[in-house]
Amino acid sequence: GGTDDQKRRAAEAAVEAVEDGMVVGLGTGSTTAFAIRAIGDLVADGVDVRGVPTSFASRELARECDIPLVDLDDVDGIDVAIDGADQVAGDALVKGGGAAHAREKVVDAFADQFLVVADPSKTADVLSHPVPVEVLPSARTTVAAAVSDLGGDPTLRRAERKDGPVVTDNGNLVLDCDFGEMADPEALAASLSALPGAVEHGIFAGLADVVYVGTDDGVDVTEL
Ligand code: DER
């Protein structure tokens, strides 16, 4: 992955879009963590911001940063969502490295502006990163079989410091599905969404509005 400086530059550039009175979707992951801290600095300076977290982790960090938190049913809309990605190819992303993509997609898609923050290691011409698919625990074998039929290679995501699989904030499991290069991510996204027992997948096609890539000497901003 990229350096902390690259991640911080991307995140702080995206936070420049946050204005007084805004409701901000708070993504998940190490790059977005820099954005959450920068938003915490705005709050400390008296800027009126309310955050909608996308995971237990982002809620925890936002609370440490004293960002006032609201739920989706407390707000009429989300002005800006800031979130990371595992891979970016044009206006299509693979997300879900942190197994938070179900709630991330709800917030990111609902926001008026969805700003992606990344480092150069995330960019590609064609999506090829394995696609995380959150599955109902009882459906993991049926979804795995259906993913194989779609040409993917599914792997149940194992936890590192817990026996057994990763369990998401929603109590589900994650299959990392390797499809190799994805020539038509939108078509694959539709196929995955149709699978019974597949709660959410990590292809975010056509949702992002701006991509900020932090480099060693600045930020590359792409308006989509
Ligand atoms: O889980 C996610 O979707 C995260 O945003 C992930 O894709 C990016 O995490 P990183 O910023 O730590 O690489």
JSON list of C-alpha atoms and ligand atoms in Angstrom, two decimals:
[
{"chain": "A", "resi": 1, "resn": "GLY", "atom": "CA", "xyz": [0.00, 0.00, 0.00]},
{"chain": "A", "resi": 2, "resn": "GLY", "atom": "CA", "xyz": [0.91, 3.64, -0.03]},
{"chain": "A", "resi": 3, "resn": "THR", "atom": "CA", "xyz": [2.64, 5.80, 2.54]},
{"chain": "A", "resi": 4, "resn": "ASP", "atom": "CA", "xyz": [0.92, 7.61, 5.38]},
{"chain": "A", "resi": 5, "resn": "ASP", "atom": "CA", "xyz": [1.92, 10.94, 3.80]},
{"chain": "A", "resi": 6, "resn": "GLN", "atom": "CA", "xyz": [0.22, 9.98, 0.52]},
{"chain": "A", "resi": 7, "resn": "LYS", "atom": "CA", "xyz": [-2.91, 8.86, 2.38]},
{"chain": "A", "resi": 8, "resn": "ARG", "atom": "CA", "xyz": [-2.97, 11.99, 4.55]},
{"chain": "A", "resi": 9, "resn": "ARG", "atom": "CA", "xyz": [-2.61, 14.28, 1.52]},
{"chain": "A", "resi": 10, "resn": "ALA", "atom": "CA", "xyz": [-5.55, 12.61, -0.24]},
{"chain": "A", "resi": 11, "resn": "ALA", "atom": "CA", "xyz": [-7.68, 12.73, 2.90]},
{"chain": "A", "resi": 12, "resn": "GLU", "atom": "CA", "xyz": [-6.95, 16.35, 3.79]},
{"chain": "A", "resi": 13, "resn": "ALA", "atom": "CA", "xyz": [-7.65, 17.46, 0.22]},
{"chain": "A", "resi": 14, "resn": "ALA", "atom": "CA", "xyz": [-11.05, 15.76, 0.32]},
{"chain": "A", "resi": 15, "resn": "VAL", "atom": "CA", "xyz": [-11.87, 17.35, 3.69]},
{"chain": "A", "resi": 16, "resn": "GLU", "atom": "CA", "xyz": [-11.53, 20.79, 2.08]},
{"chain": "A", "resi": 17, "resn": "ALA", "atom": "CA", "xyz": [-14.98, 20.05, 0.62]},
{"chain": "A", "resi": 18, "resn": "VAL", "atom": "CA", "xyz": [-16.49, 19.88, 4.13]},
{"chain": "A", "resi": 19, "resn": "GLU", "atom": "CA", "xyz": [-18.34, 23.10, 5.01]},
{"chain": "A", "resi": 20, "resn": "ASP", "atom": "CA", "xyz": [-20.14, 24.42, 8.08]},
{"chain": "A", "resi": 21, "resn": "GLY", "atom": "CA", "xyz": [-23.50, 22.74, 8.66]},
{"chain": "A", "resi": 22, "resn": "MET", "atom": "CA", "xyz": [-22.73, 19.65, 6.58]},
{"chain": "A", "resi": 23, "resn": "VAL", "atom": "CA", "xyz": [-23.61, 16.04, 7.28]},
{"chain": "A", "resi": 24, "resn": "VAL", "atom": "CA", "xyz": [-20.59, 13.92, 6.34]},
{"chain": "A", "resi": 25, "resn": "GLY", "atom": "CA", "xyz": [-20.44, 10.17, 5.66]},
{"chain": "A", "resi": 26, "resn": "LEU", "atom": "CA", "xyz": [-17.41, 8.77, 7.46]},
{"chain": "A", "resi": 27, "resn": "GLY", "atom": "CA", "xyz": [-15.86, 5.87, 5.58]},
{"chain": "A", "resi": 28, "resn": "THR", "atom": "CA", "xyz": [-13.73, 3.04, 6.89]},
{"chain": "A", "resi": 29, "resn": "GLY", "atom": "CA", "xyz": [-10.05, 2.22, 6.51]},
{"chain": "A", "resi": 30, "resn": "SER", "atom": "CA", "xyz": [-6.63, 3.72, 7.14]},
{"chain": "A", "resi": 31, "resn": "THR", "atom": "CA", "xyz": [-6.87, 6.42, 4.47]},
{"chain": "A", "resi": 32, "resn": "THR", "atom": "CA", "xyz": [-10.28, 7.63, 5.58]},
{"chain": "A", "resi": 33, "resn": "ALA", "atom": "CA", "xyz": [-8.97, 7.66, 9.15]},
{"chain": "A", "resi": 34, "resn": "PHE", "atom": "CA", "xyz": [-6.85, 10.69, 8.18]},
{"chain": "A", "resi": 35, "resn": "ALA", "atom": "CA", "xyz": [-10.01, 12.38, 6.89]},
{"chain": "A", "resi": 36, "resn": "ILE", "atom": "CA", "xyz": [-11.88, 11.65, 10.13]},
{"chain": "A", "resi": 37, "resn": "ARG", "atom": "CA", "xyz": [-9.02, 13.18, 12.13]},
{"chain": "A", "resi": 38, "resn": "ALA", "atom": "CA", "xyz": [-9.00, 16.26, 9.87]},
{"chain": "A", "resi": 39, "resn": "ILE", "atom": "CA", "xyz": [-12.77, 16.60, 10.34]},
{"chain": "A", "resi": 40, "resn": "GLY", "atom": "CA", "xyz": [-12.14, 16.36, 14.08]},
{"chain": "A", "resi": 41, "resn": "ASP", "atom": "CA", "xyz": [-9.85, 19.37, 13.73]},
{"chain": "A", "resi": 42, "resn": "LEU", "atom": "CA", "xyz": [-12.64, 21.29, 11.95]},
{"chain": "A", "resi": 43, "resn": "VAL", "atom": "CA", "xyz": [-15.02, 20.45, 14.80]},
{"chain": "A", "resi": 44, "resn": "ALA", "atom": "CA", "xyz": [-12.42, 21.61, 17.33]},
{"chain": "A", "resi": 45, "resn": "ASP", "atom": "CA", "xyz": [-12.27, 24.91, 15.42]},
{"chain": "A", "resi": 46, "resn": "GLY", "atom": "CA", "xyz": [-16.02, 25.34, 15.83]},
{"chain": "A", "resi": 47, "resn": "VAL", "atom": "CA", "xyz": [-17.22, 24.09, 12.42]},
{"chain": "A", "resi": 48, "resn": "ASP", "atom": "CA", "xyz": [-20.70, 22.55, 12.65]},
{"chain": "A", "resi": 49, "resn": "VAL", "atom": "CA", "xyz": [-20.32, 19.01, 11.23]},
{"chain": "A", "resi": 50, "resn": "ARG", "atom": "CA", "xyz": [-22.36, 15.88, 11.90]},
{"chain": "A", "resi": 51, "resn": "GLY", "atom": "CA", "xyz": [-20.89, 12.51, 10.97]},
{"chain": "A", "resi": 52, "resn": "VAL", "atom": "CA", "xyz": [-22.59, 9.31, 9.80]},
{"chain": "A", "resi": 53, "resn": "PRO", "atom": "CA", "xyz": [-20.17, 6.43, 10.51]},
{"chain": "A", "resi": 54, "resn": "THR", "atom": "CA", "xyz": [-19.98, 3.38, 8.22]},
{"chain": "A", "resi": 55, "resn": "SER", "atom": "CA", "xyz": [-18.58, 0.87, 10.72]},
{"chain": "A", "resi": 56, "resn": "PHE", "atom": "CA", "xyz": [-17.85, 0.19, 14.38]},
{"chain": "A", "resi": 57, "resn": "ALA", "atom": "CA", "xyz": [-14.28, 1.27, 13.62]},
{"chain": "A", "resi": 58, "resn": "SER", "atom": "CA", "xyz": [-15.17, 4.59, 12.01]},
{"chain": "A", "resi": 59, "resn": "ARG", "atom": "CA", "xyz": [-17.66, 5.33, 14.79]},
{"chain": "A", "resi": 60, "resn": "GLU", "atom": "CA", "xyz": [-14.98, 4.63, 17.41]},
{"chain": "A", "resi": 61, "resn": "LEU", "atom": "CA", "xyz": [-12.45, 6.92, 15.73]},
{"chain": "A", "resi": 62, "resn": "ALA", "atom": "CA", "xyz": [-15.06, 9.67, 15.17]},
{"chain": "A", "resi": 63, "resn": "ARG", "atom": "CA", "xyz": [-15.95, 9.58, 18.86]},
{"chain": "A", "resi": 64, "resn": "GLU", "atom": "CA", "xyz": [-12.27, 9.88, 19.78]},
{"chain": "A", "resi": 65, "resn": "CYS", "atom": "CA", "xyz": [-12.18, 12.96, 17.52]},
{"chain": "A", "resi": 66, "resn": "ASP", "atom": "CA", "xyz": [-15.32, 14.41, 19.19]},
{"chain": "A", "resi": 67, "resn": "ILE", "atom": "CA", "xyz": [-17.24, 14.52, 15.92]},
{"chain": "A", "resi": 68, "resn": "PRO", "atom": "CA", "xyz": [-20.97, 14.67, 16.69]},
{"chain": "A", "resi": 69, "resn": "LEU", "atom": "CA", "xyz": [-22.52, 11.48, 15.28]},
{"chain": "A", "resi": 70, "resn": "VAL", "atom": "CA", "xyz": [-25.97, 10.90, 13.79]},
{"chain": "A", "resi": 71, "resn": "ASP", "atom": "CA", "xyz": [-27.71, 7.94, 12.24]},
{"chain": "A", "resi": 72, "resn": "LEU", "atom": "CA", "xyz": [-29.12, 7.89, 8.73]},
{"chain": "A", "resi": 73, "resn": "ASP", "atom": "CA", "xyz": [-32.67, 8.20, 10.11]},
{"chain": "A", "resi": 74, "resn": "ASP", "atom": "CA", "xyz": [-31.68, 11.41, 11.93]},
{"chain": "A", "resi": 75, "resn": "VAL", "atom": "CA", "xyz": [-30.82, 13.31, 8.74]},
{"chain": "A", "resi": 76, "resn": "ASP", "atom": "CA", "xyz": [-32.53, 14.36, 5.52]},
{"chain": "A", "resi": 77, "resn": "GLY", "atom": "CA", "xyz": [-29.44, 13.68, 3.47]},
{"chain": "A", "resi": 78, "resn": "ILE", "atom": "CA", "xyz": [-25.66, 13.41, 3.43]},
{"chain": "A", "resi": 79, "resn": "ASP", "atom": "CA", "xyz": [-23.80, 16.29, 1.83]},
{"chain": "A", "resi": 80, "resn": "VAL", "atom": "CA", "xyz": [-20.42, 14.58, 1.41]},
{"chain": "A", "resi": 81, "resn": "ALA", "atom": "CA", "xyz": [-19.16, 11.04, 2.00]},
{"chain": "A", "resi": 82, "resn": "ILE", "atom": "CA", "xyz": [-15.42, 10.43, 2.21]},
{"chain": "A", "resi": 83, "resn": "ASP", "atom": "CA", "xyz": [-14.23, 6.83, 1.86]},
{"chain": "A", "resi": 84, "resn": "GLY", "atom": "CA", "xyz": [-11.30, 4.75, 0.73]},
{"chain": "A", "resi": 85, "resn": "ALA", "atom": "CA", "xyz": [-10.99, 1.97, -1.81]},
{"chain": "A", "resi": 86, "resn": "ASP", "atom": "CA", "xyz": [-8.98, -1.16, -2.42]},
{"chain": "A", "resi": 87, "resn": "GLN", "atom": "CA", "xyz": [-8.73, -0.40, -6.13]},
{"chain": "A", "resi": 88, "resn": "VAL", "atom": "CA", "xyz": [-9.83, 2.45, -8.43]},
{"chain": "A", "resi": 89, "resn": "ALA", "atom": "CA", "xyz": [-10.27, 2.13, -12.20]},
{"chain": "A", "resi": 90, "resn": "GLY", "atom": "CA", "xyz": [-12.03, 5.12, -13.72]},
{"chain": "A", "resi": 91, "resn": "ASP", "atom": "CA", "xyz": [-15.40, 5.46, -12.00]},
{"chain": "A", "resi": 92, "resn": "ALA", "atom": "CA", "xyz": [-15.41, 1.89, -10.70]},
{"chain": "A", "resi": 93, "resn": "LEU", "atom": "CA", "xyz": [-14.00, 0.84, -7.33]},
{"chain": "A", "resi": 94, "resn": "VAL", "atom": "CA", "xyz": [-13.43, -2.33, -5.41]},
{"chain": "A", "resi": 95, "resn": "LYS", "atom": "CA", "xyz": [-14.07, -1.78, -1.71]},
{"chain": "A", "resi": 96, "resn": "GLY", "atom": "CA", "xyz": [-14.44, -4.05, 1.29]},
{"chain": "A", "resi": 97, "resn": "GLY", "atom": "CA", "xyz": [-10.89, -4.55, 2.49]},
{"chain": "A", "resi": 98, "resn": "GLY", "atom": "CA", "xyz": [-12.22, -3.66, 5.92]},
{"chain": "A", "resi": 99, "resn": "ALA", "atom": "CA", "xyz": [-15.35, -5.79, 5.53]},
{"chain": "A", "resi": 100, "resn": "ALA", "atom": "CA", "xyz": [-17.45, -2.63, 6.00]},
{"chain": "A", "resi": 101, "resn": "HIS", "atom": "CA", "xyz": [-18.70, -2.26, 2.44]},
{"chain": "A", "resi": 102, "resn": "ALA", "atom": "CA", "xyz": [-22.38, -2.99, 3.15]},
{"chain": "A", "resi": 103, "resn": "ARG", "atom": "CA", "xyz": [-22.90, 0.12, 5.29]},
{"chain": "A", "resi": 104, "resn": "GLU", "atom": "CA", "xyz": [-20.29, 2.06, 3.29]},
{"chain": "A", "resi": 105, "resn": "LYS", "atom": "CA", "xyz": [-22.25, 1.57, 0.08]},
{"chain": "A", "resi": 106, "resn": "VAL", "atom": "CA", "xyz": [-25.49, 2.75, 1.73]},
{"chain": "A", "resi": 107, "resn": "VAL", "atom": "CA", "xyz": [-23.80, 5.96, 2.93]},
{"chain": "A", "resi": 108, "resn": "ASP", "atom": "CA", "xyz": [-21.57, 6.54, -0.11]},
{"chain": "A", "resi": 109, "resn": "ALA", "atom": "CA", "xyz": [-24.42, 6.04, -2.59]},
{"chain": "A", "resi": 110, "resn": "PHE", "atom": "CA", "xyz": [-26.85, 8.21, -0.60]},
{"chain": "A", "resi": 111, "resn": "ALA", "atom": "CA", "xyz": [-24.44, 11.15, -0.33]},
{"chain": "A", "resi": 112, "resn": "ASP", "atom": "CA", "xyz": [-24.77, 14.11, -2.69]},
{"chain": "A", "resi": 113, "resn": "GLN", "atom": "CA", "xyz": [-21.00, 13.93, -3.24]},
{"chain": "A", "resi": 114, "resn": "PHE", "atom": "CA", "xyz": [-18.97, 10.73, -2.77]},
{"chain": "A", "resi": 115, "resn": "LEU", "atom": "CA", "xyz": [-15.26, 11.54, -2.51]},
{"chain": "A", "resi": 116, "resn": "VAL", "atom": "CA", "xyz": [-12.77, 8.66, -2.75]},
{"chain": "A", "resi": 117, "resn": "VAL", "atom": "CA", "xyz": [-9.42, 8.98, -1.01]},
{"chain": "A", "resi": 118, "resn": "ALA", "atom": "CA", "xyz": [-6.54, 6.73, -2.03]},
{"chain": "A", "resi": 119, "resn": "ASP", "atom": "CA", "xyz": [-2.81, 6.38, -2.61]},
{"chain": "A", "resi": 120, "resn": "PRO", "atom": "CA", "xyz": [-1.16, 5.48, -5.95]},
{"chain": "A", "resi": 121, "resn": "SER", "atom": "CA", "xyz": [-1.03, 1.78, -5.10]},
{"chain": "A", "resi": 122, "resn": "LYS", "atom": "CA", "xyz": [-4.83, 1.66, -5.49]},
{"chain": "A", "resi": 123, "resn": "THR", "atom": "CA", "xyz": [-5.11, 2.92, -9.06]},
{"chain": "A", "resi": 124, "resn": "ALA", "atom": "CA", "xyz": [-5.43, 0.60, -12.09]},
{"chain": "A", "resi": 125, "resn": "ASP", "atom": "CA", "xyz": [-6.60, 0.73, -15.70]},
{"chain": "A", "resi": 126, "resn": "VAL", "atom": "CA", "xyz": [-8.95, -2.25, -15.20]},
{"chain": "A", "resi": 127, "resn": "LEU", "atom": "CA", "xyz": [-10.40, -3.57, -11.94]},
{"chain": "A", "resi": 128, "resn": "SER", "atom": "CA", "xyz": [-8.78, -6.86, -10.97]},
{"chain": "A", "resi": 129, "resn": "HIS", "atom": "CA", "xyz": [-8.84, -6.84, -7.15]},
{"chain": "A", "resi": 130, "resn": "PRO", "atom": "CA", "xyz": [-10.76, -9.74, -5.56]},
{"chain": "A", "resi": 131, "resn": "VAL", "atom": "CA", "xyz": [-14.32, -8.62, -4.82]},
{"chain": "A", "resi": 132, "resn": "PRO", "atom": "CA", "xyz": [-15.47, -8.96, -1.20]},
{"chain": "A", "resi": 133, "resn": "VAL", "atom": "CA", "xyz": [-19.01, -10.35, -0.98]},
{"chain": "A", "resi": 134, "resn": "GLU", "atom": "CA", "xyz": [-20.76, -10.18, 2.40]},
{"chain": "A", "resi": 135, "resn": "VAL", "atom": "CA", "xyz": [-22.89, -13.31, 2.80]},
{"chain": "A", "resi": 136, "resn": "LEU", "atom": "CA", "xyz": [-25.41, -14.66, 5.28]},
{"chain": "A", "resi": 137, "resn": "PRO", "atom": "CA", "xyz": [-23.42, -17.26, 7.25]},
{"chain": "A", "resi": 138, "resn": "SER", "atom": "CA", "xyz": [-25.83, -20.03, 6.30]},
{"chain": "A", "resi": 139, "resn": "ALA", "atom": "CA", "xyz": [-25.52, -19.14, 2.60]},
{"chain": "A", "resi": 140, "resn": "ARG", "atom": "CA", "xyz": [-21.74, -19.17, 2.33]},
{"chain": "A", "resi": 141, "resn": "THR", "atom": "CA", "xyz": [-21.59, -22.44, 0.36]},
{"chain": "A", "resi": 142, "resn": "THR", "atom": "CA", "xyz": [-24.49, -21.61, -1.95]},
{"chain": "A", "resi": 143, "resn": "VAL", "atom": "CA", "xyz": [-23.06, -18.17, -2.72]},
{"chain": "A", "resi": 144, "resn": "ALA", "atom": "CA", "xyz": [-19.58, -19.65, -3.17]},
{"chain": "A", "resi": 145, "resn": "ALA", "atom": "CA", "xyz": [-20.99, -22.11, -5.71]},
{"chain": "A", "resi": 146, "resn": "ALA", "atom": "CA", "xyz": [-22.82, -19.33, -7.56]},
{"chain": "A", "resi": 147, "resn": "VAL", "atom": "CA", "xyz": [-19.65, -17.19, -7.60]},
{"chain": "A", "resi": 148, "resn": "SER", "atom": "CA", "xyz": [-17.75, -20.09, -9.12]},
{"chain": "A", "resi": 149, "resn": "ASP", "atom": "CA", "xyz": [-20.45, -20.41, -11.78]},
{"chain": "A", "resi": 150, "resn": "LEU", "atom": "CA", "xyz": [-19.86, -16.71, -12.54]},
{"chain": "A", "resi": 151, "resn": "GLY", "atom": "CA", "xyz": [-16.18, -17.45, -13.08]},
{"chain": "A", "resi": 152, "resn": "GLY", "atom": "CA", "xyz": [-14.94, -16.28, -9.70]},
{"chain": "A", "resi": 153, "resn": "ASP", "atom": "CA", "xyz": [-12.71, -18.03, -7.17]},
{"chain": "A", "resi": 154, "resn": "PRO", "atom": "CA", "xyz": [-14.30, -17.53, -3.69]},
{"chain": "A", "resi": 155, "resn": "THR", "atom": "CA", "xyz": [-12.27, -17.65, -0.46]},
{"chain": "A", "resi": 156, "resn": "LEU", "atom": "CA", "xyz": [-13.86, -17.37, 2.99]},
{"chain": "A", "resi": 157, "resn": "ARG", "atom": "CA", "xyz": [-12.07, -14.49, 4.75]},
{"chain": "A", "resi": 158, "resn": "ARG", "atom": "CA", "xyz": [-10.29, -15.82, 7.80]},
{"chain": "A", "resi": 159, "resn": "ALA", "atom": "CA", "xyz": [-9.79, -13.71, 10.93]},
{"chain": "A", "resi": 160, "resn": "GLU", "atom": "CA", "xyz": [-6.23, -13.10, 12.14]},
{"chain": "A", "resi": 161, "resn": "ARG", "atom": "CA", "xyz": [-6.66, -12.98, 15.92]},
{"chain": "A", "resi": 162, "resn": "LYS", "atom": "CA", "xyz": [-9.81, -15.03, 16.24]},
{"chain": "A", "resi": 163, "resn": "ASP", "atom": "CA", "xyz": [-10.36, -18.66, 15.36]},
{"chain": "A", "resi": 164, "resn": "GLY", "atom": "CA", "xyz": [-12.54, -19.00, 12.30]},
{"chain": "A", "resi": 165, "resn": "PRO", "atom": "CA", "xyz": [-13.80, -16.47, 9.74]},
{"chain": "A", "resi": 166, "resn": "VAL", "atom": "CA", "xyz": [-14.10, -12.68, 9.89]},
{"chain": "A", "resi": 167, "resn": "VAL", "atom": "CA", "xyz": [-17.58, -11.71, 11.12]},
{"chain": "A", "resi": 168, "resn": "THR", "atom": "CA", "xyz": [-18.84, -8.33, 9.89]},
{"chain": "A", "resi": 169, "resn": "ASP", "atom": "CA", "xyz": [-20.51, -5.61, 11.99]},
{"chain": "A", "resi": 170, "resn": "ASN", "atom": "CA", "xyz": [-23.75, -7.05, 10.62]},
{"chain": "A", "resi": 171, "resn": "GLY", "atom": "CA", "xyz": [-22.99, -10.59, 11.82]},
{"chain": "A", "resi": 172, "resn": "ASN", "atom": "CA", "xyz": [-22.26, -11.95, 8.36]},
{"chain": "A", "resi": 173, "resn": "LEU", "atom": "CA", "xyz": [-19.24, -13.56, 6.66]},
{"chain": "A", "resi": 174, "resn": "VAL", "atom": "CA", "xyz": [-17.13, -12.37, 3.73]},
{"chain": "A", "resi": 175, "resn": "LEU", "atom": "CA", "xyz": [-16.12, -14.26, 0.60]},
{"chain": "A", "resi": 176, "resn": "ASP", "atom": "CA", "xyz": [-13.21, -12.67, -1.29]},
{"chain": "A", "resi": 177, "resn": "CYS", "atom": "CA", "xyz": [-14.00, -13.53, -4.90]},
{"chain": "A", "resi": 178, "resn": "ASP", "atom": "CA", "xyz": [-11.22, -13.37, -7.45]},
{"chain": "A", "resi": 179, "resn": "PHE", "atom": "CA", "xyz": [-12.56, -12.76, -10.97]},
{"chain": "A", "resi": 180, "resn": "GLY", "atom": "CA", "xyz": [-9.23, -11.62, -12.40]},
{"chain": "A", "resi": 181, "resn": "GLU", "atom": "CA", "xyz": [-9.57, -8.59, -14.67]},
{"chain": "A", "resi": 182, "resn": "MET", "atom": "CA", "xyz": [-13.16, -7.37, -14.78]},
{"chain": "A", "resi": 183, "resn": "ALA", "atom": "CA", "xyz": [-13.97, -6.00, -18.22]},
{"chain": "A", "resi": 184, "resn": "ASP", "atom": "CA", "xyz": [-17.56, -5.11, -17.27]},
{"chain": "A", "resi": 185, "resn": "PRO", "atom": "CA", "xyz": [-17.75, -4.42, -13.51]},
{"chain": "A", "resi": 186, "resn": "GLU", "atom": "CA", "xyz": [-21.30, -3.07, -13.74]},
{"chain": "A", "resi": 187, "resn": "ALA", "atom": "CA", "xyz": [-22.57, -6.34, -15.26]},
{"chain": "A", "resi": 188, "resn": "LEU", "atom": "CA", "xyz": [-20.71, -8.38, -12.65]},
{"chain": "A", "resi": 189, "resn": "ALA", "atom": "CA", "xyz": [-22.09, -6.11, -9.91]},
{"chain": "A", "resi": 190, "resn": "ALA", "atom": "CA", "xyz": [-25.63, -6.80, -11.12]},
{"chain": "A", "resi": 191, "resn": "SER", "atom": "CA", "xyz": [-25.00, -10.56, -11.17]},
{"chain": "A", "resi": 192, "resn": "LEU", "atom": "CA", "xyz": [-23.57, -10.53, -7.64]},
{"chain": "A", "resi": 193, "resn": "SER", "atom": "CA", "xyz": [-26.44, -8.41, -6.32]},
{"chain": "A", "resi": 194, "resn": "ALA", "atom": "CA", "xyz": [-28.88, -10.99, -7.63]},
{"chain": "A", "resi": 195, "resn": "LEU", "atom": "CA", "xyz": [-27.37, -13.89, -5.70]},
{"chain": "A", "resi": 196, "resn": "PRO", "atom": "CA", "xyz": [-29.65, -15.11, -2.87]},
{"chain": "A", "resi": 197, "resn": "GLY", "atom": "CA", "xyz": [-27.73, -14.78, 0.42]},
{"chain": "A", "resi": 198, "resn": "ALA", "atom": "CA", "xyz": [-25.30, -12.23, -0.92]},
{"chain": "A", "resi": 199, "resn": "VAL", "atom": "CA", "xyz": [-25.89, -9.24, 1.35]},
{"chain": "A", "resi": 200, "resn": "GLU", "atom": "CA", "xyz": [-23.57, -6.78, -0.44]},
{"chain": "A", "resi": 201, "resn": "HIS", "atom": "CA", "xyz": [-20.56, -6.86, -2.75]},
{"chain": "A", "resi": 202, "resn": "GLY", "atom": "CA", "xyz": [-17.59, -4.51, -3.01]},
{"chain": "A", "resi": 203, "resn": "ILE", "atom": "CA", "xyz": [-17.98, -3.30, -6.60]},
{"chain": "A", "resi": 204, "resn": "PHE", "atom": "CA", "xyz": [-18.91, 0.41, -6.40]},
{"chain": "A", "resi": 205, "resn": "ALA", "atom": "CA", "xyz": [-19.52, 1.24, -10.06]},
{"chain": "A", "resi": 206, "resn": "GLY", "atom": "CA", "xyz": [-20.59, 4.72, -11.09]},
{"chain": "A", "resi": 207, "resn": "LEU", "atom": "CA", "xyz": [-21.03, 5.95, -7.50]},
{"chain": "A", "resi": 208, "resn": "ALA", "atom": "CA", "xyz": [-17.95, 8.08, -6.92]},
{"chain": "A", "resi": 209, "resn": "ASP", "atom": "CA", "xyz": [-17.92, 11.78, -7.84]},
{"chain": "A", "resi": 210, "resn": "VAL", "atom": "CA", "xyz": [-14.28, 12.71, -7.20]},
{"chain": "A", "resi": 211, "resn": "VAL", "atom": "CA", "xyz": [-11.13, 10.65, -6.64]},
{"chain": "A", "resi": 212, "resn": "TYR", "atom": "CA", "xyz": [-8.23, 12.12, -4.64]},
{"chain": "A", "resi": 213, "resn": "VAL", "atom": "CA", "xyz": [-4.92, 10.27, -5.04]},
{"chain": "A", "resi": 214, "resn": "GLY", "atom": "CA", "xyz": [-2.22, 11.46, -2.67]},
{"chain": "A", "resi": 215, "resn": "THR", "atom": "CA", "xyz": [1.27, 11.41, -4.17]},
{"chain": "A", "resi": 216, "resn": "ASP", "atom": "CA", "xyz": [4.71, 12.22, -2.75]},
{"chain": "A", "resi": 217, "resn": "ASP", "atom": "CA", "xyz": [4.41, 15.84, -3.78]},
{"chain": "A", "resi": 218, "resn": "GLY", "atom": "CA", "xyz": [0.70, 16.61, -3.91]},
{"chain": "A", "resi": 219, "resn": "VAL", "atom": "CA", "xyz": [-2.73, 15.26, -4.77]},
{"chain": "A", "resi": 220, "resn": "ASP", "atom": "CA", "xyz": [-4.13, 14.14, -8.13]},
{"chain": "A", "resi": 221, "resn": "VAL", "atom": "CA", "xyz": [-7.82, 15.04, -8.23]},
{"chain": "A", "resi": 222, "resn": "THR", "atom": "CA", "xyz": [-10.10, 13.37, -10.80]},
{"chain": "A", "resi": 223, "resn": "GLU", "atom": "CA", "xyz": [-13.66, 14.65, -11.22]},
{"chain": "A", "resi": 224, "resn": "LEU", "atom": "CA", "xyz": [-15.80, 11.78, -12.54]},
{"chain": "B", "resi": 1, "resn": "DER", "atom": "O1", "xyz": [-13.00, -1.47, 3.52]},
{"chain": "B", "resi": 1, "resn": "DER", "atom": "C1", "xyz": [-12.97, -0.54, 2.73]},
{"chain": "B", "resi": 1, "resn": "DER", "atom": "O2", "xyz": [-13.78, -0.40, 1.78]},
{"chain": "B", "resi": 1, "resn": "DER", "atom": "C2", "xyz": [-11.86, 0.46, 2.89]},
{"chain": "B", "resi": 1, "resn": "DER", "atom": "O3", "xyz": [-12.28, 1.73, 2.46]},
{"chain": "B", "resi": 1, "resn": "DER", "atom": "C3", "xyz": [-10.71, -0.05, 2.06]},
{"chain": "B", "resi": 1, "resn": "DER", "atom": "O4", "xyz": [-11.17, -0.33, 0.79]},
{"chain": "B", "resi": 1, "resn": "DER", "atom": "C4", "xyz": [-9.57, 0.96, 1.98]},
{"chain": "B", "resi": 1, "resn": "DER", "atom": "O5", "xyz": [-8.84, 0.83, 3.14]},
{"chain": "B", "resi": 1, "resn": "DER", "atom": "P1", "xyz": [-7.39, 1.52, 3.26]},
{"chain": "B", "resi": 1, "resn": "DER", "atom": "O6", "xyz": [-7.64, 3.01, 3.08]},
{"chain": "B", "resi": 1, "resn": "DER", "atom": "O7", "xyz": [-6.95, 1.17, 4.65]},
{"chain": "B", "resi": 1, "resn": "DER", "atom": "O8", "xyz": [-6.54, 0.94, 2.18]}
]
